[in-house]
């Protein structure tokens, strides 16, 4: 995986690129969900667990296990294919968005200290970077790797209560 900055302008264009991708949906996509969503007649909503405060960032590994964050509880949980839900990492840097790199490592937007983490299958982690040039990140939220293996993320400004000082 290549992690690096190609200049600040590239990072700030992602909201525009993301919006462009949404605009390519058919004009009636939301009105006519049946045309692009497959649903079986026996589909139903199933409560997996009610032990979470606010879940974010679901991503699946190659085995189909789903990792997700519970940011207020400062943990990353794992919903296994056998139906069990377990804690994977706690504390988790108040992680938000998650994404699996091609090498199988979990990338996390750990915005407690405005960092991006790489997490191994055993829960060990290292800081990939914190801040952009001399500026701190704005509470990075979502992360993905593009077709070139470049790490991309969103960083909308919001003021979480654990940030000190209380400004970006």
XYZ file of C-alpha atoms in Angstrom, residues 5-6 8 13 17-18 27-28 38-39 70 92 100 104 107 125 128 135 138 152 163 165 168:
23
model
C 0.593 13.044 0.072
C 0.496 14.274 -3.491
C -2.969 19.370 -0.478
C -10.936 17.580 -4.229
C -15.161 13.718 -6.827
C -17.467 11.835 -4.482
C -32.018 10.424 -12.097
C -34.756 8.238 -10.635
C -31.862 -6.720 -5.348
C -34.120 -7.941 -2.584
C -18.546 2.310 18.202
C -9.278 2.246 19.420
C -9.147 -3.111 4.471
C -5.232 -7.455 4.795
C -6.944 1.129 8.025
C -1.421 -0.873 15.339
C 0.511 5.902 9.404
C -2.108 21.145 9.912
C -10.325 17.689 10.911
C -8.036 8.685 0.429
C -10.291 17.620 21.315
C -7.697 22.877 22.314
C -8.961 22.841 14.439
